[in-house]
PDB file of C-alpha atoms in Angstrom:
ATOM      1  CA  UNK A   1     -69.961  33.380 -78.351  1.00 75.00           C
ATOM      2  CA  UNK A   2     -71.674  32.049 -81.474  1.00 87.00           C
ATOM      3  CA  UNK A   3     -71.884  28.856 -82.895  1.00 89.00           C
ATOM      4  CA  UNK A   4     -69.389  29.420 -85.943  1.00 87.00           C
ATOM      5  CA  UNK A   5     -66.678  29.774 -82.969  1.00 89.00           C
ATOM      6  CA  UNK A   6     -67.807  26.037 -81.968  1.00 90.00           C
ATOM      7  CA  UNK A   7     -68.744  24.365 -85.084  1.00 92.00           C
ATOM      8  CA  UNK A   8     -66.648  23.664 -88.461  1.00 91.00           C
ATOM      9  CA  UNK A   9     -68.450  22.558 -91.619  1.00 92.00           C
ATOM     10  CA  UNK A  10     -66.259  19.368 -91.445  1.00 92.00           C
ATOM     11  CA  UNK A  11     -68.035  18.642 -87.527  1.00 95.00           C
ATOM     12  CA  UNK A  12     -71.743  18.050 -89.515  1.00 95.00           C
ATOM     13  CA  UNK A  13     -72.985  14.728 -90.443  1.00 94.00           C
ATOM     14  CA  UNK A  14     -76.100  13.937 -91.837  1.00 93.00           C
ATOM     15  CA  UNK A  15     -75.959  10.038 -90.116  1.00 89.00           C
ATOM     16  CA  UNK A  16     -78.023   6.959 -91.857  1.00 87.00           C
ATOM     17  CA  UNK A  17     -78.404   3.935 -89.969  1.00 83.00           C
ATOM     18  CA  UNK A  18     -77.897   4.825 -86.278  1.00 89.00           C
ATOM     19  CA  UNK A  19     -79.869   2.372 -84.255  1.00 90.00           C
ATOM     20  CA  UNK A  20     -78.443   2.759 -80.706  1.00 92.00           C
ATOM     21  CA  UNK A  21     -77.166   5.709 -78.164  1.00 92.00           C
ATOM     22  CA  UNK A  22     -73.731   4.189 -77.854  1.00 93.00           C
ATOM     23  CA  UNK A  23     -73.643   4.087 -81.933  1.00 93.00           C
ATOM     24  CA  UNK A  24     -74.394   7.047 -82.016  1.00 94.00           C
ATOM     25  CA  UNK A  25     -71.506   8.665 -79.479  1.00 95.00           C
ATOM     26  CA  UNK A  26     -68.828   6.191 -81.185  1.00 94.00           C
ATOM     27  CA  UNK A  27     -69.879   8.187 -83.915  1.00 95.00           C
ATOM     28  CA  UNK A  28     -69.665  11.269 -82.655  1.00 95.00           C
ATOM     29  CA  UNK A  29     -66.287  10.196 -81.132  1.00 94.00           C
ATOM     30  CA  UNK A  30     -64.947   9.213 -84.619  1.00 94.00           C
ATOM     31  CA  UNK A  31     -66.018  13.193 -85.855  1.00 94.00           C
ATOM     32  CA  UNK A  32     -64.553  14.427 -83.159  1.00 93.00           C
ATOM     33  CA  UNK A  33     -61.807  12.921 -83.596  1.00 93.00           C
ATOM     34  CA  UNK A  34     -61.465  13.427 -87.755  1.00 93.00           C
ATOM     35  CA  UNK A  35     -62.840  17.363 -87.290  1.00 92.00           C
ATOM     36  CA  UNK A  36     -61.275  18.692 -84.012  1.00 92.00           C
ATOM     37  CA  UNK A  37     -58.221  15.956 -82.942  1.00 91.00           C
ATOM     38  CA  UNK A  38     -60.143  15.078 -79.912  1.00 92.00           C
ATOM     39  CA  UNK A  39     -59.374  11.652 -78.509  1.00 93.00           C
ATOM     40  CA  UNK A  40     -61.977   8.788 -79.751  1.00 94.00           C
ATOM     41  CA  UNK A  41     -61.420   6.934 -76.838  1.00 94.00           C
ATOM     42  CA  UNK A  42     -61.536   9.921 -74.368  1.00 94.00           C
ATOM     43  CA  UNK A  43     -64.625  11.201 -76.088  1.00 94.00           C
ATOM     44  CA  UNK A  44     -66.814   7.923 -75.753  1.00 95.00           C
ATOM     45  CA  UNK A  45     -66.040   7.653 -71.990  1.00 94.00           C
ATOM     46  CA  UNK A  46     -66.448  11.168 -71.226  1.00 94.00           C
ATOM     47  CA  UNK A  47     -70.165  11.259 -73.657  1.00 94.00           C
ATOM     48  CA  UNK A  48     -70.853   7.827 -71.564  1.00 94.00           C
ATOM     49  CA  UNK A  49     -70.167   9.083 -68.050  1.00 93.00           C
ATOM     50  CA  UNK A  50     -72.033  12.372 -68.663  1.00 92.00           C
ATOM     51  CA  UNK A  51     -75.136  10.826 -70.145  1.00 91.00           C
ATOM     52  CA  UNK A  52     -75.141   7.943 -66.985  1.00 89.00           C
ATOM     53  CA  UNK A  53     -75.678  11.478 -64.596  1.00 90.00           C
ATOM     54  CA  UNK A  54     -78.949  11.580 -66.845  1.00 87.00           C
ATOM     55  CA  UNK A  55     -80.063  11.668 -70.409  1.00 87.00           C
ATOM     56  CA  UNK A  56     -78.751  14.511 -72.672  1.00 91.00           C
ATOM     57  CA  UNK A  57     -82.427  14.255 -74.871  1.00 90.00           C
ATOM     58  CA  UNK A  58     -84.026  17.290 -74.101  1.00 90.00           C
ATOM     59  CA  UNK A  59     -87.171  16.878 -75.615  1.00 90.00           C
ATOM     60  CA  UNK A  60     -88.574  17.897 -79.356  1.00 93.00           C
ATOM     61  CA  UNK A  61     -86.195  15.520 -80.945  1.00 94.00           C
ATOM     62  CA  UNK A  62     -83.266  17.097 -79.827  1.00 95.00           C
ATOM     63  CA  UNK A  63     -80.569  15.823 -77.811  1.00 95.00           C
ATOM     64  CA  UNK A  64     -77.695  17.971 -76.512  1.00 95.00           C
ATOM     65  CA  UNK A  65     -74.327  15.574 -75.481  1.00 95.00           C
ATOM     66  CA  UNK A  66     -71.976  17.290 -73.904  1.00 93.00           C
ATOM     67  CA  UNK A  67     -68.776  16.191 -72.114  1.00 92.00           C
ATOM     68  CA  UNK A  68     -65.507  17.760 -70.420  1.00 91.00           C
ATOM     69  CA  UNK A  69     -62.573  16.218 -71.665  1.00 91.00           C
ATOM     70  CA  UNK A  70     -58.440  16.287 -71.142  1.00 88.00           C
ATOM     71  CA  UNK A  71     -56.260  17.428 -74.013  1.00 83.00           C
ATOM     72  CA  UNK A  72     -58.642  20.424 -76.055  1.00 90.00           C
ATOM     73  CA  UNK A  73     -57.774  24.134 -75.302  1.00 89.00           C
ATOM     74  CA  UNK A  74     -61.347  25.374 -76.028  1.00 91.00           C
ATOM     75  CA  UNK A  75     -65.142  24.193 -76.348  1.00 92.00           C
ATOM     76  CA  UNK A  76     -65.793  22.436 -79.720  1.00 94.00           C
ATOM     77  CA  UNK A  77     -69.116  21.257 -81.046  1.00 95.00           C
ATOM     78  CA  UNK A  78     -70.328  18.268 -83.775  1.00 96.00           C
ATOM     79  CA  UNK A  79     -74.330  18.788 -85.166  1.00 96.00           C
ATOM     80  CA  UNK A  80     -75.608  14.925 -87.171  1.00 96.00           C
ATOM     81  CA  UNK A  81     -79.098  14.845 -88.138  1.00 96.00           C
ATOM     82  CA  UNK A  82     -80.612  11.201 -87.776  1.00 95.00           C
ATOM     83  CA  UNK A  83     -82.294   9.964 -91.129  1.00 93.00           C
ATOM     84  CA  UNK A  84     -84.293   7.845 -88.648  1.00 92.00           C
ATOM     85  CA  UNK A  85     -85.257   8.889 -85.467  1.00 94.00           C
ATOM     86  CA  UNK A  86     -83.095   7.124 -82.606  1.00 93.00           C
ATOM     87  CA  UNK A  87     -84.655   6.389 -78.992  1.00 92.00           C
ATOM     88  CA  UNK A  88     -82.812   8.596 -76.828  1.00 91.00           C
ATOM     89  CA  UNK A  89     -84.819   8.035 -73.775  1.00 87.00           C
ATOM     90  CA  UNK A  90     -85.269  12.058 -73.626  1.00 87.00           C
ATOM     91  CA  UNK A  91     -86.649  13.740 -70.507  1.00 86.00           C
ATOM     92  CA  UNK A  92     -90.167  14.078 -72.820  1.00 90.00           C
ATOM     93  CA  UNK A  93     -89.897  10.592 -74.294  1.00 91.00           C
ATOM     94  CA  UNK A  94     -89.854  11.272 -78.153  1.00 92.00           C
ATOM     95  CA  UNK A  95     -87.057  10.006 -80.257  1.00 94.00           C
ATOM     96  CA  UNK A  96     -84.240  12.565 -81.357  1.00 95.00           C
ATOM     97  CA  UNK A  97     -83.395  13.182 -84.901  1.00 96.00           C
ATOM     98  CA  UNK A  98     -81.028  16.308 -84.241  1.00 96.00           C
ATOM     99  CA  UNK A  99     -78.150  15.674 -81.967  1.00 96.00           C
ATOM    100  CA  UNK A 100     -75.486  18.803 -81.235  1.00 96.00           C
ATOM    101  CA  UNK A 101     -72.434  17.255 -79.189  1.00 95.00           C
ATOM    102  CA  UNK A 102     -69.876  19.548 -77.030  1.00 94.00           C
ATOM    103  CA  UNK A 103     -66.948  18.439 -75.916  1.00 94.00           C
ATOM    104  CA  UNK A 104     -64.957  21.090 -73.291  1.00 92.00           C
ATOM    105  CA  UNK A 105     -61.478  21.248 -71.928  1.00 92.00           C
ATOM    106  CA  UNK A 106     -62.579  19.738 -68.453  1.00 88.00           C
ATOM    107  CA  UNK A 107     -61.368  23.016 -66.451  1.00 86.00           C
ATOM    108  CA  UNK A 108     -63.938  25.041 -68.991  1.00 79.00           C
ATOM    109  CA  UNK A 109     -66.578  26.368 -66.481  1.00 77.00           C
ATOM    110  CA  UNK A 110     -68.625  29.374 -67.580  1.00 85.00           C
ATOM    111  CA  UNK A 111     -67.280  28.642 -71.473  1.00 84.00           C
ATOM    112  CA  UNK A 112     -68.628  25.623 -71.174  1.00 83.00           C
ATOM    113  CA  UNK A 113     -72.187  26.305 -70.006  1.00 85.00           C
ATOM    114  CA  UNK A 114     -72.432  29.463 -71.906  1.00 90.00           C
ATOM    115  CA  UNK A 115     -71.553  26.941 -75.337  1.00 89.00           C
ATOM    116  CA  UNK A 116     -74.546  24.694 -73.892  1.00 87.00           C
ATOM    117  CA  UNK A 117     -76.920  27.838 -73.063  1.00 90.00           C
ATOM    118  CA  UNK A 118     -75.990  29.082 -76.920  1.00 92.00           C
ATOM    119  CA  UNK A 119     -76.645  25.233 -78.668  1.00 92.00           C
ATOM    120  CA  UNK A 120     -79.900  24.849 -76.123  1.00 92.00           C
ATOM    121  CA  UNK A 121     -81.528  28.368 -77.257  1.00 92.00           C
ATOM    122  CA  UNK A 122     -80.564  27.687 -80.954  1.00 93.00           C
ATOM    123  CA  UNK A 123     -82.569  24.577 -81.320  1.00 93.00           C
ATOM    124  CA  UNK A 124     -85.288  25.168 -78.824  1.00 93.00           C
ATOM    125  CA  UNK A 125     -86.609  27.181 -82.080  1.00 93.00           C
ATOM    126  CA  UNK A 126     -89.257  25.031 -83.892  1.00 95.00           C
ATOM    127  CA  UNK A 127     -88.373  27.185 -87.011  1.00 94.00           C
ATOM    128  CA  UNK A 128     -84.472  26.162 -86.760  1.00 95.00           C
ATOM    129  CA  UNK A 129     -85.204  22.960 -86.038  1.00 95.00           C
ATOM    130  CA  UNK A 130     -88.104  22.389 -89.323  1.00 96.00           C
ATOM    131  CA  UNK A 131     -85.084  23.699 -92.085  1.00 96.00           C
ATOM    132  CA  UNK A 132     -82.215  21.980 -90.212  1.00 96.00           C
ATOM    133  CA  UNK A 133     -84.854  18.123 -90.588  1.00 95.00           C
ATOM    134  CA  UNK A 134     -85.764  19.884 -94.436  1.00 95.00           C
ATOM    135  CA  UNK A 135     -82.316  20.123 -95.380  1.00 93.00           C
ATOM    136  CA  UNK A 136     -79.517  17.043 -95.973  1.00 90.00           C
ATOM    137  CA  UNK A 137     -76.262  18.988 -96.798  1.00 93.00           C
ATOM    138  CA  UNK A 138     -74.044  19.763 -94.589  1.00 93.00           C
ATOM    139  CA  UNK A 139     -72.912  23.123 -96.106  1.00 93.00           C
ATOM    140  CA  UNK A 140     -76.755  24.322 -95.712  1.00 95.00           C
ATOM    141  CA  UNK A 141     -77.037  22.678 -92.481  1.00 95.00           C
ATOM    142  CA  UNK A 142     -73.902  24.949 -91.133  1.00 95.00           C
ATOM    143  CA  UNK A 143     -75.259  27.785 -92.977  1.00 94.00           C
ATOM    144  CA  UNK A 144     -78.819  27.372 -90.712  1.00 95.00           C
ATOM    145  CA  UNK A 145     -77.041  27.448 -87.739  1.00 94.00           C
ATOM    146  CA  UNK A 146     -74.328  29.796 -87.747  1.00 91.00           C
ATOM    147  CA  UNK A 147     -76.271  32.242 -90.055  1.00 84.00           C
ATOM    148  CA  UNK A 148     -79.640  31.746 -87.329  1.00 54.00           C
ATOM    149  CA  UNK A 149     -76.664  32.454 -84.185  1.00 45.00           C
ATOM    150  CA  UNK A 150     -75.543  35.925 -86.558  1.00 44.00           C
ATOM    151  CA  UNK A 151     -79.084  37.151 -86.964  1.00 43.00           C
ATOM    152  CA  UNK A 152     -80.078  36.451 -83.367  1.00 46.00           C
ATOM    153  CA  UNK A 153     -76.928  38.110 -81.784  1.00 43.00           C
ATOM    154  CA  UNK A 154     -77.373  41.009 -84.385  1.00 39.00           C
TER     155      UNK A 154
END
């Protein structure tokens, strides 16, 4: 699996002005919606639900959404980077600037972990992370991150 089978350039914002957690997943709802037909509605409950089991923030201004959902026939992924940092309440407390949603069909299973095992090792790189906060297109932004899952797999 690599991230280009995940990610389209149309599912990467570069996001001004989000001052709240459920902003930010009506956001990512709306995307989702726009880039892979997912269901707004559906994807804000199912991002809500999944974050009240615990936060998604994993730490190092990253935060990793994710969310099984009814009506998608395979795992699909949205990347924003924050202008402004957004308190996340992440497991190590700092704000999160780089947020990659996934949204599964809800009988996924191993798909679905192995899309969240790919997104986690991706940007628990500190170089990744420094071009993907450098850069605010979203053509280079896609570039970093399916060109960074090529070369690793390679």
């Amino acid at each position: 699996m690599e991230l280009a089978e995940l990610l389209t350039p149309g599912a990467i914002r570069v996001c001004n002005g989000v001052k709240s957690k459920k902003r930010l997943f009506q956001d990512l709802a709306e995307i989702a919606g726009v880039a892979h037909g997912i269901d707004e509605a559906a994807a804000i409950d199912a991002l809500q639900e999944r974050e009240s089991l615990g936060p998604t923030g994993v730490g190092h201004g990253v935060a990793l959404p994710h969310a099984r959902i009814d009506g998608i026939e395979s795992v699909r992924g949205i990347f924003f980077r924050l202008d402004r940092p957004l308190d996340y309440g992440s497991v190590d407390r700092a704000p999160v600037d780089l947020v990659f949603a996934l949204f599964a069909p809800r009988d996924a299973g191993v798909e679905h972990l192995k899309a969240l095992a790919l997104v986690s090792r991706t940007l628990r790189d500190p170089a990744i992370c420094t071009k993907l906060r450098a850069n605010e297109e979203t053509d280079k932004l896609f570039a970093i991150l399916t060109q960074t899952a090529d070369t690793k797999a390679a």
